[in-house]
Short mmCIF file of C-alpha atoms in Angstrom, two decimals:
data_model
loop_
_atom_site.label_atom_id
_atom_site.label_comp_id
_atom_site.label_asym_id
_atom_site.label_seq_id
_atom_site.Cartn_x
_atom_site.Cartn_y
_atom_site.Cartn_z
CA LYS A 1301 152.70 100.54 83.30
CA GLN A 1302 150.38 101.03 86.10
CA GLU A 1303 146.88 102.63 85.38
CA VAL A 1304 144.20 103.82 88.05
CA THR A 1305 140.60 103.95 87.03
CA GLN A 1306 137.80 105.38 89.45
CA ILE A 1307 134.35 104.96 88.38
CA PRO A 1308 131.76 107.05 88.59
CA ALA A 1309 133.57 110.44 87.45
CA ALA A 1310 130.80 112.16 89.36
CA LEU A 1311 128.16 111.58 91.83
CA SER A 1312 125.06 113.53 93.08
CA VAL A 1313 123.51 112.12 96.33
CA PRO A 1314 120.77 113.76 98.45
CA GLU A 1315 122.29 114.35 102.14
CA GLY A 1316 121.97 110.89 104.59
CA GLU A 1317 122.93 108.63 101.65
CA ASN A 1318 125.09 105.90 101.70
CA LEU A 1319 127.32 105.68 98.84
CA VAL A 1320 130.53 103.48 97.44
CA LEU A 1321 133.30 104.97 95.14
CA ASN A 1322 135.17 102.47 93.18
CA CYS A 1323 138.63 102.26 92.16
CA SER A 1324 140.78 99.63 90.08
CA PHE A 1325 144.29 99.47 89.03
CA THR A 1326 145.86 97.13 86.45
CA ASP A 1327 149.00 96.04 88.40
CA SER A 1328 148.33 94.29 91.35
CA ALA A 1329 152.02 94.61 92.59
CA ILE A 1330 151.39 97.66 95.16
CA TYR A 1331 152.83 98.59 98.55
CA ASN A 1332 149.71 100.35 99.40
CA LEU A 1333 146.61 102.25 98.33
CA GLN A 1334 145.38 105.64 99.67
CA TRP A 1335 142.28 107.30 99.31
CA PHE A 1336 142.34 111.47 99.15
CA ARG A 1337 140.03 113.96 99.59
CA GLN A 1338 140.68 117.42 97.52
CA ASP A 1339 138.60 120.28 97.82
CA PRO A 1340 138.18 123.04 94.84
CA GLY A 1341 141.53 124.62 94.28
CA LYS A 1342 143.17 123.11 97.53
CA GLY A 1343 145.64 120.11 98.21
CA LEU A 1344 145.14 116.49 99.20
CA THR A 1345 143.82 115.59 102.55
CA SER A 1346 144.84 111.95 103.04
CA LEU A 1347 141.61 109.74 104.47
CA LEU A 1348 142.54 106.11 104.74
CA LEU A 1349 145.79 104.36 103.69
CA ILE A 1350 145.34 100.68 103.26
CA GLN A 1351 148.68 98.33 103.25
CA SER A 1352 148.93 95.66 100.60
CA SER A 1353 148.48 92.93 103.14
CA GLN A 1354 145.48 94.48 104.69
CA ARG A 1355 141.83 94.04 103.45
CA GLU A 1356 140.39 97.21 104.92
CA GLN A 1357 140.60 100.42 106.90
CA THR A 1358 138.16 102.34 108.69
CA SER A 1359 137.77 105.88 109.78
CA GLY A 1360 134.58 107.39 111.38
CA ARG A 1361 131.99 107.03 108.68
CA LEU A 1362 134.44 105.90 105.89
CA ASN A 1363 135.54 102.36 105.19
CA ALA A 1364 137.95 101.49 102.41
CA SER A 1365 138.50 97.88 101.22
CA LEU A 1366 141.33 96.53 99.14
CA ASP A 1367 141.24 93.31 96.90
CA LYS A 1368 144.94 93.51 95.57
CA SER A 1369 144.28 90.34 93.51
CA SER A 1370 141.60 91.45 91.62
CA GLY A 1371 142.96 95.33 91.26
CA ARG A 1372 140.00 96.86 93.16
CA SER A 1373 139.40 99.09 96.23
CA THR A 1374 135.86 100.86 97.37
CA LEU A 1375 135.59 103.90 99.62
CA TYR A 1376 132.01 103.57 101.44
CA ILE A 1377 130.86 106.97 103.23
CA ALA A 1378 127.93 106.37 105.52
CA ALA A 1379 125.23 108.86 106.01
CA SER A 1380 126.61 111.47 103.83
CA GLN A 1381 126.66 114.89 104.65
CA PRO A 1382 126.93 118.41 102.25
CA GLY A 1383 130.37 119.04 104.09
CA ASP A 1384 131.62 115.76 102.13
CA SER A 1385 131.09 117.45 98.72
CA ALA A 1386 134.95 117.07 97.38
CA THR A 1387 136.58 115.19 94.61
CA TYR A 1388 137.78 111.71 95.84
CA LEU A 1389 141.02 110.40 94.43
CA CYS A 1390 142.41 107.23 94.80
CA ALA A 1391 146.32 106.25 94.51
CA VAL A 1392 148.40 103.17 94.55
CA LEU A 1393 152.18 102.97 95.79
CA ASN A 1394 154.55 101.06 93.09
CA SER A 1395 158.06 100.58 93.27
CA GLY A 1396 159.64 102.08 89.89
CA GLY A 1397 163.12 100.33 90.66
CA SER A 1398 164.84 102.69 92.74
CA ASN A 1399 161.92 104.75 93.86
CA TYR A 1400 158.29 104.49 95.17
CA LYS A 1401 155.56 106.61 93.01
CA LEU A 1402 152.13 107.04 93.63
CA THR A 1403 150.23 106.62 90.53
CA PHE A 1404 146.31 108.36 90.77
CA GLY A 1405 142.90 108.16 89.06
CA LYS A 1406 141.24 111.27 87.91
CA GLY A 1407 139.19 111.22 90.87
CA THR A 1408 135.24 110.91 91.63
CA LEU A 1409 133.36 114.44 92.14
CA LEU A 1410 130.94 114.19 94.79
CA THR A 1411 128.18 116.51 95.40
CA VAL A 1412 125.97 116.03 98.42
CA ASN A 1413 122.73 117.87 98.48
CA PRO A 1414 120.96 119.11 101.66
CA GLU U 862 156.65 117.54 113.73
CA THR U 863 156.24 120.29 111.11
CA GLY U 864 154.08 119.22 107.84
CA VAL U 865 155.08 119.76 104.47
CA THR U 866 155.32 123.51 103.10
CA GLN U 867 155.45 125.03 99.89
CA SER U 868 155.90 128.38 98.15
CA PRO U 869 154.61 130.55 96.66
CA THR U 870 150.99 129.49 96.88
CA HIS U 871 150.02 131.09 93.76
CA LEU U 872 152.17 132.27 90.75
CA ILE U 873 151.33 133.73 87.47
CA LYS U 874 153.93 133.75 84.47
CA THR U 875 154.06 134.38 80.66
CA ARG U 876 154.88 131.84 78.05
CA GLY U 877 158.64 131.33 77.67
CA GLN U 878 159.59 132.23 81.18
CA GLN U 879 161.13 130.26 83.97
CA VAL U 880 159.65 129.60 87.18
CA THR U 881 160.97 128.06 90.77
CA LEU U 882 158.85 126.42 93.24
CA ARG U 883 159.72 125.43 96.78
CA CYS U 884 159.17 122.75 99.23
CA SER U 885 160.25 122.04 102.83
CA SER U 886 159.85 118.46 103.94
CA GLN U 887 158.24 117.11 106.75
CA SER U 888 160.90 116.75 109.76
CA GLY U 889 163.07 113.62 109.31
CA HIS U 890 162.03 113.01 105.78
CA ASN U 891 164.73 112.71 103.51
CA THR U 892 162.66 111.91 100.29
CA VAL U 893 160.86 114.68 98.10
CA SER U 894 158.62 113.95 95.08
CA TRP U 895 156.81 116.29 93.05
CA TYR U 896 153.37 115.70 91.16
CA GLN U 897 151.66 118.02 88.53
CA GLN U 898 147.98 117.89 88.45
CA ALA U 899 146.33 119.66 85.69
CA LEU U 900 142.59 120.64 85.94
CA GLY U 901 140.15 117.77 86.29
CA GLN U 902 142.96 115.24 86.04
CA GLY U 903 144.81 112.99 88.85
CA PRO U 904 148.51 114.46 90.02
CA GLN U 905 151.09 113.05 87.54
CA PHE U 906 154.30 112.00 89.00
CA ILE U 907 157.05 114.29 87.82
CA PHE U 908 160.33 113.03 89.91
CA GLN U 909 161.59 112.17 92.93
CA TYR U 910 164.82 113.34 95.08
CA TYR U 911 166.78 111.33 98.02
CA ARG U 912 169.84 112.48 99.45
CA GLU U 913 170.07 115.33 96.87
CA GLU U 914 170.13 113.02 93.77
CA GLU U 915 167.09 112.60 91.44
CA ASN U 916 165.59 109.10 92.09
CA GLY U 917 163.22 108.10 89.32
CA ARG U 918 161.51 110.37 86.79
CA GLY U 919 158.01 110.31 84.96
CA ASN U 920 157.36 111.18 81.58
CA PHE U 921 158.04 115.03 81.77
CA PRO U 922 160.62 116.62 79.43
CA PRO U 923 164.24 117.60 80.57
CA ARG U 924 163.10 121.31 80.95
CA PHE U 925 161.85 120.21 84.35
CA SER U 926 164.20 119.88 86.60
CA GLY U 927 164.99 119.86 90.20
CA LEU U 928 166.94 120.20 93.45
CA GLN U 929 167.48 118.72 96.78
CA PHE U 930 169.40 120.47 99.59
CA PRO U 931 171.13 118.97 102.37
CA ASN U 932 168.23 120.04 104.82
CA TYR U 933 165.80 117.76 102.61
CA SER U 934 164.02 120.90 101.12
CA SER U 935 163.53 121.03 97.43
CA GLU U 936 163.15 123.37 94.39
CA LEU U 937 161.33 122.62 90.98
CA ASN U 938 162.32 124.40 87.81
CA VAL U 939 160.44 124.66 84.59
CA ASN U 940 162.09 126.45 82.12
CA ALA U 941 160.46 127.80 78.90
CA LEU U 942 157.18 127.66 80.15
CA GLU U 943 154.26 126.67 78.03
CA LEU U 944 150.39 127.19 78.27
CA ASP U 945 150.09 123.25 79.37
CA ASP U 946 152.14 123.82 82.30
CA SER U 947 149.66 125.39 83.89
CA ALA U 948 148.64 123.24 86.97
CA LEU U 949 148.57 122.43 90.86
CA TYR U 950 152.13 121.33 91.58
CA LEU U 951 152.26 119.19 94.42
CA CYS U 952 155.42 118.06 96.39
CA ALA U 953 155.11 115.20 99.14
CA SER U 954 157.76 113.94 101.36
CA SER U 955 158.22 110.70 102.78
CA ASP U 956 160.97 108.88 105.23
CA LEU U 957 163.35 106.13 104.73
CA SER U 958 160.52 103.18 104.03
CA GLY U 959 159.06 105.47 101.33
CA ASP U 960 155.76 103.80 101.80
CA THR U 961 153.85 107.03 103.08
CA GLN U 962 153.89 110.29 101.23
CA TYR U 963 152.82 113.39 103.17
CA PHE U 964 151.72 116.10 100.58
CA GLY U 965 152.03 119.76 100.81
CA PRO U 966 149.24 122.26 100.06
CA GLY U 967 150.49 122.63 96.40
CA THR U 968 151.62 125.92 94.40
CA ARG U 969 149.02 127.03 91.65
CA LEU U 970 150.75 127.87 88.48
CA THR U 971 149.11 130.00 86.00
CA VAL U 972 150.81 130.50 82.55
CA LEU U 973 149.44 133.15 80.24
#
C-alpha cells in the first residue's frame, strides 16, 4: 500500500526566503509525482508534474525534483512571497491493477510573512 | 477545451439523508475519479469510473456509490450520511492514458 509523507506539516518564513518542502513515498513503482497548491476552502491547483523517468521540473520560481529509487521528492520555492501562502500537497500516481489512482500526503501549510 | 466542473459548490445535509454530487469531465476525457478530503487531510481515493463501469475502489463503504454517463459526466451518491462524511469532494478526469488527472473545484459537503 502506497503511503506519502510530507515534512514539515507547517512552515512559516519571512518574505524573500528560499524554502524546500519534502515528500517521501513508500512504493517506488510510480508513474508520476505531482505537486499541488490548495488555498483555504478551495480545490487543487496543479503546480508541477514529474514523470517517473524525469529528475526535475521547473516553472518560474518553483523547482521540483524526483528521486524515484529513494522515494523522495522536493519542491523548492525561490524568493518566497506572501501570495505563496497556501497548503502544498504532494501526490504520486500508481497503478491499482486496472486503474490509476493518486495517493496524497497530508500537505505542508506554508505561511510567508511580509 | 472546457475544464472539469462540479456542482453544487456547497451543500448542507443532516445525518441519515442521501446526497448526489455531480461532475462534468474535461472534453475528450473518458475516466473520472472521485476523492474525499477531510479537514486537515490529503484527498483520499474513493473510486474511478471508465466507460460507465467502476474501475477500482478505495477503502470506502458501499453506501458510497457512483455513476458515469455516456457523455462521461459522473455522479457520486452517498446514502445514510454520517457526520464524518463532512468533507470536500473532488472529482478528476483523465484521458485514456490516465497519467494526468485534472481536478474540478470541489463540492463542500457539511453533514449536521
